[in-house]
Every structure is written in structure tokens, then in C-alpha cells.
GROMACS .gro file of C-alpha atoms in nm:
model
  169
    1MET     CA    1   0.288   0.959   0.065
    2PRO     CA    2   0.082   0.711   0.265
    3VAL     CA    3   0.301   0.477   0.461
    4GLN     CA    4   0.162   0.185   0.654
    5SER     CA    5   0.308   0.161   1.004
    6ARG     CA    6   0.203   0.043   1.345
    7ALA     CA    7   0.286   0.243   1.653
    8GLY     CA    8   0.623   0.142   1.789
    9GLU     CA    9   0.733  -0.014   1.461
   10PRO     CA   10   0.940   0.160   1.197
   11ALA     CA   11   0.743   0.289   0.900
   12ARG     CA   12   0.801   0.122   0.567
   13SER     CA   13   1.105   0.284   0.419
   14ALA     CA   14   1.031   0.477   0.106
   15ALA     CA   15   1.234   0.424  -0.207
   16PRO     CA   16   1.463   0.711  -0.304
   17ALA     CA   17   1.301   0.975  -0.521
   18TRP     CA   18   1.403   0.936  -0.883
   19ASP     CA   19   1.272   1.108  -1.189
   20LEU     CA   20   1.106   0.904  -1.463
   21PRO     CA   21   1.409   0.904  -1.698
   22ARG     CA   22   1.631   0.765  -1.420
   23PHE     CA   23   1.370   0.501  -1.338
   24ASN     CA   24   1.338   0.407  -1.704
   25GLY     CA   25   1.716   0.376  -1.745
   26ALA     CA   26   1.804   0.204  -1.418
   27PRO     CA   27   1.936  -0.152  -1.431
   28ALA     CA   28   1.651  -0.402  -1.386
   29PRO     CA   29   1.759  -0.516  -1.036
   30GLU     CA   30   1.765  -0.154  -0.912
   31ALA     CA   31   1.428  -0.076  -1.067
   32GLU     CA   32   1.277  -0.395  -0.923
   33ALA     CA   33   1.410  -0.316  -0.576
   34ALA     CA   34   1.262   0.034  -0.592
   35LEU     CA   35   0.931  -0.107  -0.715
   36LEU     CA   36   0.923  -0.364  -0.434
   37ALA     CA   37   0.929  -0.072  -0.188
   38CYS     CA   38   0.607   0.046  -0.356
   39PHE     CA   39   0.425  -0.288  -0.371
   40GLY     CA   40   0.569  -0.606  -0.223
   41SER     CA   41   0.505  -0.848  -0.510
   42VAL     CA   42   0.807  -0.972  -0.703
   43ALA     CA   43   0.587  -1.056  -1.004
   44TRP     CA   44   0.445  -0.703  -1.007
   45ALA     CA   45   0.790  -0.542  -0.975
   46ARG     CA   46   0.940  -0.760  -1.249
   47ARG     CA   47   0.652  -0.689  -1.484
   48LEU     CA   48   0.676  -0.312  -1.440
   49ALA     CA   49   1.055  -0.312  -1.466
   50GLY     CA   50   1.036  -0.532  -1.774
   51HIS     CA   51   0.797  -0.300  -1.959
   52ARG     CA   52   1.016   0.010  -1.933
   53PRO     CA   53   1.054   0.271  -2.069
   54TYR     CA   54   0.733   0.453  -1.979
   55PRO     CA   55   0.661   0.771  -2.174
   56ASP     CA   56   0.507   0.947  -1.875
   57ALA     CA   57   0.385   0.894  -1.519
   58GLU     CA   58   0.030   0.815  -1.627
   59ALA     CA   59   0.155   0.528  -1.844
   60LEU     CA   60   0.350   0.391  -1.546
   61PHE     CA   61   0.045   0.422  -1.318
   62ALA     CA   62  -0.178   0.250  -1.574
   63ALA     CA   63   0.074  -0.033  -1.613
   64ALA     CA   64   0.097  -0.066  -1.233
   65ASP     CA   65  -0.281  -0.093  -1.202
   66GLU     CA   66  -0.300  -0.349  -1.483
   67ALA     CA   67  -0.018  -0.554  -1.333
   68ALA     CA   68  -0.192  -0.551  -0.994
   69TYR     CA   69  -0.520  -0.668  -1.148
   70ASP     CA   70  -0.338  -0.958  -1.315
   71LEU     CA   71  -0.169  -1.092  -1.001
   72SER     CA   72  -0.244  -1.436  -0.865
   73PRO     CA   73  -0.385  -1.472  -0.513
   74GLY     CA   74  -0.039  -1.580  -0.401
   75ASP     CA   75   0.119  -1.265  -0.548
   76HIS     CA   76  -0.141  -1.052  -0.368
   77ALA     CA   77  -0.069  -1.236  -0.043
   78GLU     CA   78   0.304  -1.170  -0.093
   79ALA     CA   79   0.239  -0.797  -0.140
   80LEU     CA   80   0.006  -0.785   0.157
   81ALA     CA   81   0.262  -0.963   0.377
   82ALA     CA   82   0.506  -0.678   0.305
   83GLU     CA   83   0.265  -0.423   0.454
   84VAL     CA   84   0.249  -0.307   0.813
   85SER     CA   85  -0.077  -0.186   0.962
   86PRO     CA   86  -0.119   0.191   0.994
   87GLY     CA   87  -0.057   0.321   1.342
   88LEU     CA   88  -0.059   0.633   1.552
   89ARG     CA   89   0.212   0.878   1.638
   90PRO     CA   90   0.393   0.776   1.956
   91ASP     CA   91   0.260   1.083   2.141
   92ALA     CA   92  -0.105   0.986   2.085
   93PRO     CA   93  -0.301   0.907   2.401
   94ARG     CA   94  -0.255   0.557   2.539
   95SER     CA   95  -0.628   0.495   2.508
   96ALA     CA   96  -0.610   0.566   2.135
   97HIS     CA   97  -0.320   0.321   2.095
   98LEU     CA   98  -0.515   0.055   2.285
   99ALA     CA   99  -0.831   0.111   2.079
  100LEU     CA  100  -0.638   0.092   1.754
  101ALA     CA  101  -0.444  -0.217   1.862
  102ALA     CA  102  -0.772  -0.392   1.952
  103ALA     CA  103  -0.927  -0.295   1.617
  104HIS     CA  104  -0.621  -0.421   1.426
  105ALA     CA  105  -0.621  -0.746   1.621
  106GLU     CA  106  -0.989  -0.808   1.545
  107TYR     CA  107  -0.937  -0.728   1.176
  108GLU     CA  108  -0.634  -0.960   1.152
  109ARG     CA  109  -0.823  -1.236   1.334
  110ARG     CA  110  -1.119  -1.203   1.098
  111PHE     CA  111  -0.934  -1.172   0.767
  112GLY     CA  112  -0.591  -1.323   0.837
  113HIS     CA  113  -0.385  -1.024   0.725
  114VAL     CA  114  -0.300  -0.668   0.822
  115PHE     CA  115  -0.543  -0.387   0.758
  116VAL     CA  116  -0.435  -0.158   0.475
  117ILE     CA  117  -0.581   0.175   0.379
  118CYS     CA  118  -0.464   0.453   0.151
  119LEU     CA  119  -0.489   0.788   0.324
  120ASP     CA  120  -0.409   1.007   0.023
  121GLY     CA  121  -0.617   1.322   0.036
  122TYR     CA  122  -0.662   1.319   0.414
  123PRO     CA  123  -0.464   1.555   0.635
  124PRO     CA  124  -0.241   1.372   0.884
  125ALA     CA  125  -0.457   1.488   1.174
  126GLU     CA  126  -0.746   1.285   1.029
  127HIS     CA  127  -0.549   0.963   0.970
  128PRO     CA  128  -0.629   0.799   1.307
  129ASP     CA  129  -1.002   0.861   1.265
  130GLN     CA  130  -0.995   0.735   0.907
  131VAL     CA  131  -0.809   0.419   1.007
  132LEU     CA  132  -1.047   0.341   1.293
  133ALA     CA  133  -1.355   0.416   1.083
  134GLY     CA  134  -1.214   0.208   0.798
  135ILE     CA  135  -1.145  -0.093   1.018
  136ARG     CA  136  -1.489  -0.074   1.178
  137ALA     CA  137  -1.667  -0.047   0.844
  138ARG     CA  138  -1.463  -0.318   0.676
  139LEU     CA  139  -1.506  -0.567   0.961
  140ALA     CA  140  -1.866  -0.597   0.840
  141HIS     CA  141  -1.754  -0.713   0.494
  142GLU     CA  142  -1.778  -1.070   0.375
  143GLU     CA  143  -1.437  -1.219   0.288
  144ASP     CA  144  -1.476  -1.177  -0.090
  145ARG     CA  145  -1.582  -0.814  -0.056
  146GLU     CA  146  -1.294  -0.738   0.181
  147ARG     CA  147  -1.045  -0.909  -0.050
  148ALA     CA  148  -1.157  -0.676  -0.331
  149VAL     CA  149  -1.144  -0.366  -0.110
  150THR     CA  150  -0.799  -0.461   0.019
  151ALA     CA  151  -0.670  -0.512  -0.337
  152ASP     CA  152  -0.803  -0.168  -0.433
  153GLU     CA  153  -0.639  -0.006  -0.129
  154MET     CA  154  -0.312  -0.180  -0.217
  155ARG     CA  155  -0.330  -0.043  -0.574
  156ARG     CA  156  -0.395   0.306  -0.437
  157LEU     CA  157  -0.100   0.276  -0.197
  158ALA     CA  158   0.124   0.157  -0.481
  159ARG     CA  159   0.017   0.448  -0.700
  160GLY     CA  160   0.106   0.699  -0.427
  161ARG     CA  161   0.438   0.531  -0.364
  162LEU     CA  162   0.516   0.522  -0.737
  163ALA     CA  163   0.437   0.893  -0.763
  164ALA     CA  164   0.683   0.960  -0.481
  165LEU     CA  165   0.940   0.729  -0.641
  166ILE     CA  166   0.946   0.913  -0.972
  167SER     CA  167   0.923   1.262  -0.828
  168SER     CA  168   1.256   1.439  -0.851
  169ARG     CA  169   1.228   1.599  -0.505
   0.00000   0.00000   0.00000
């Protein structure tokens, strides 16, 4: 599961793994709290919790995407504020930490929020390169384009976190 974290900061804590029936039957406050660990918008979490039960994971994922598309700019900002920029493992070379910190600082200065990227499908060894390449490429975006890309990355992160939430590992 992709987890946003910056070197030296704790990674976002993942919600406990439930199965779909437990998620569907949980009291609303519990379901909302678990959903907030997936995507930091109260409106999004309430909407998904309020539309239970879901017949299968794909229905939950589709509802999550739809709810994310319907959020106000303020709701998106709330979710984005709950994210922490992706970082490196503590044992990475100091030069890599410095380069990534500088890239994050430039991104945050330009766009006013942390950089988010979904790394599903990439092996952990490739994460640092993907993050750096992503920041560099996205720094060239106009604000509207980057807002759309960020929203898409947030939806992808939420989908991965939801999948982990309802897995019965």
C-alpha cells in the first residue's frame, strides 16, 4: 500500500485490515474513522460510510472515486492537508535526502501543498526515483493542470488504501 511519508517523520498509519462485511456492518463513526485514514476528507468519509452496504470491492472503489470527484475545493484541501510528502528510507544517502528535501520545498513553494504520488505498481527500490521524477515533471505544470493531477493521485492513493482496509489479511 502506498503511504506518503517524509524522511524522519512517521508514515501515515494505516487503518486496520477489515473484510468488506465487517466494514459494511461497522458503526458509522468506526467506518468514518477508518475511511479518514484512507482519504482525509470528512465529507468523503461520511458519504462512503453513509452509502453502505457495498456488494463488493469494485462498488466501494467506484463510490470512492465518485465521492472524490464531487468534493468541493475545500474538501480536497482538507484531504491534501492530511497527507505527508513521500520520503526516503532513513539509510538512504544524505545527498539523496537533501535532493528530495529541496525538490519537496520547491514543489510546496510553487503549489502551496505537499507533493502526493501513488506508487502502486512500482517496486520499493524505484520509489525514490519515481518521486523525484514526478516532482520534476509536475513542477512544469500550470496550477490548474497540477490541481487535476494531484486530485487523480489522491484518488489512486485512496483506492489503494481502501483495498488494504477491506483485505482480511
